């Protein structure tokens, strides 16, 4: 082994050069095959961490419009089919039909936004959040809107 600074010959176990006092720095030489194997192992570790990050991102995805869409659809449907007592005189009144139509239209809006968010998640992550709930809310809201419009027109 030789000193990097002055070139003097040294023993293999020396920590400092005997002639100039320079600290011995041992350089680990690796072949291309060793470098390739180390890089391959490092890439495998990174891909595992990326997969777990992607899976965590999918678990954290939430569609904020699903619950309002389903809630307003159930509310509008409940208002439309609820057997109002005749003594209340609100079951067939104009303002009640308008209220049911407004709630049904609000539900349609939330269903549309919910489908848009699901489509966005599908494009970005190839994942949909609660697609059955969105479909149920959409069918219920559309049916309630059609029935309330029919009831409003045929007064």
XYZ file of C-alpha atoms in Angstrom:
155
model
C 0.000 0.000 0.000
C 1.257 3.498 -0.856
C 0.499 6.964 0.601
C -1.834 9.057 -1.516
C -0.023 12.298 -0.633
C 3.678 11.489 -0.819
C 3.710 8.034 -2.435
C 5.781 6.367 0.314
C 5.355 2.650 0.876
C 3.330 1.782 4.013
C 2.234 -1.346 5.780
C -1.304 -2.615 5.149
C -2.366 -1.994 8.777
C -1.006 1.580 9.071
C -3.424 4.359 9.985
C -1.052 7.242 9.197
C 1.810 7.624 6.727
C 5.245 7.247 8.408
C 6.885 9.880 6.195
C 4.278 12.696 5.888
C 1.747 11.881 8.619
C -1.279 11.856 6.261
C -4.250 9.785 7.433
C -4.775 6.604 5.450
C -8.120 6.485 3.677
C -9.088 3.085 2.463
C -11.128 3.087 -0.715
C -13.484 0.216 -1.214
C -13.377 -0.855 -4.815
C -16.444 -2.477 -6.301
C -16.912 -4.157 -9.608
C -19.672 -3.161 -11.985
C -21.554 -6.326 -11.066
C -21.484 -5.411 -7.364
C -22.664 -1.865 -8.139
C -25.484 -3.278 -10.283
C -26.610 -5.679 -7.530
C -26.562 -2.908 -4.889
C -28.577 -0.611 -7.166
C -31.048 -3.418 -7.863
C -31.597 -4.011 -4.137
C -32.028 -0.282 -3.525
C -34.573 0.034 -6.352
C -36.544 -2.908 -4.965
C -36.725 -1.220 -1.549
C -37.906 2.035 -3.133
C -40.591 0.297 -5.197
C -41.930 -1.402 -2.059
C -42.159 1.938 -0.278
C -43.881 3.482 -3.308
C -46.466 0.709 -3.371
C -47.201 1.178 0.275
C -47.545 4.938 -0.232
C -49.945 4.316 -3.130
C -51.968 1.872 -1.058
C -52.065 4.361 1.810
C -53.260 7.059 -0.575
C -56.072 4.770 -1.751
C -57.120 4.058 1.826
C -57.292 7.778 2.578
C -59.421 8.615 -0.466
C -62.874 9.758 0.440
C -65.660 11.056 -1.719
C -67.275 13.928 0.206
C -70.410 13.891 -1.950
C -71.540 10.283 -1.378
C -73.195 10.823 2.015
C -74.990 14.075 1.052
C -76.155 12.466 -2.213
C -77.542 9.422 -0.471
C -78.982 11.441 2.426
C -80.837 13.938 0.276
C -82.068 11.167 -2.060
C -83.520 9.245 0.883
C -85.004 12.450 2.333
C -86.665 13.421 -0.962
C -87.947 9.892 -1.521
C -89.249 9.740 2.059
C -91.028 13.072 1.697
C -92.555 11.955 -1.596
C -93.973 8.639 -0.363
C -94.728 9.529 3.256
C -98.474 9.124 3.858
C -99.252 12.582 5.178
C -102.357 12.767 7.360
C -105.242 14.543 5.680
C -105.669 16.754 8.748
C -102.199 18.280 8.136
C -103.230 19.350 4.645
C -99.649 19.398 3.392
C -99.420 16.146 1.427
C -100.838 17.525 -1.788
C -100.044 21.191 -1.292
C -98.031 23.099 -3.868
C -95.294 24.155 -1.451
C -94.757 20.538 -0.362
C -94.375 19.390 -3.959
C -91.940 22.239 -4.620
C -89.978 21.308 -1.475
C -89.738 17.669 -2.567
C -88.591 18.767 -6.046
C -85.928 21.068 -4.553
C -84.572 18.339 -2.282
C -84.584 15.875 -5.200
C -82.712 18.367 -7.389
C -80.204 18.932 -4.596
C -79.725 15.186 -4.439
C -79.213 15.094 -8.222
C -76.533 17.774 -7.844
C -74.697 15.800 -5.155
C -74.949 12.619 -7.227
C -73.436 14.411 -10.214
C -70.582 15.793 -8.092
C -70.046 12.358 -6.562
C -69.741 10.778 -10.014
C -67.322 13.540 -11.066
C -65.104 12.912 -8.029
C -65.190 9.167 -8.707
C -64.201 9.764 -12.330
C -61.333 11.977 -11.176
C -60.133 9.293 -8.750
C -60.478 6.720 -11.517
C -58.250 8.788 -13.815
C -55.620 9.522 -11.160
C -55.565 6.338 -9.094
C -57.630 3.801 -11.097
C -59.895 3.524 -8.073
C -63.532 4.413 -7.371
C -64.918 5.300 -3.950
C -68.187 3.549 -3.021
C -69.531 3.177 -6.595
C -72.602 1.171 -5.491
C -73.679 3.874 -3.063
C -73.343 6.497 -5.793
C -75.411 4.366 -8.177
C -78.136 3.772 -5.585
C -78.301 7.483 -4.737
C -78.413 8.421 -8.430
C -81.243 6.025 -9.227
C -83.220 7.093 -6.159
C -82.688 10.811 -6.835
C -83.581 10.519 -10.519
C -86.732 8.543 -9.746
C -87.785 11.031 -7.044
C -87.105 13.999 -9.335
C -89.188 12.471 -12.121
C -92.064 11.634 -9.774
C -92.034 15.076 -8.137
C -91.974 16.807 -11.526
C -94.893 14.653 -12.666
C -96.784 15.479 -9.456
C -96.025 19.189 -9.856
C -97.174 19.273 -13.480
C -100.340 17.258 -12.890
C -101.798 19.416 -10.167
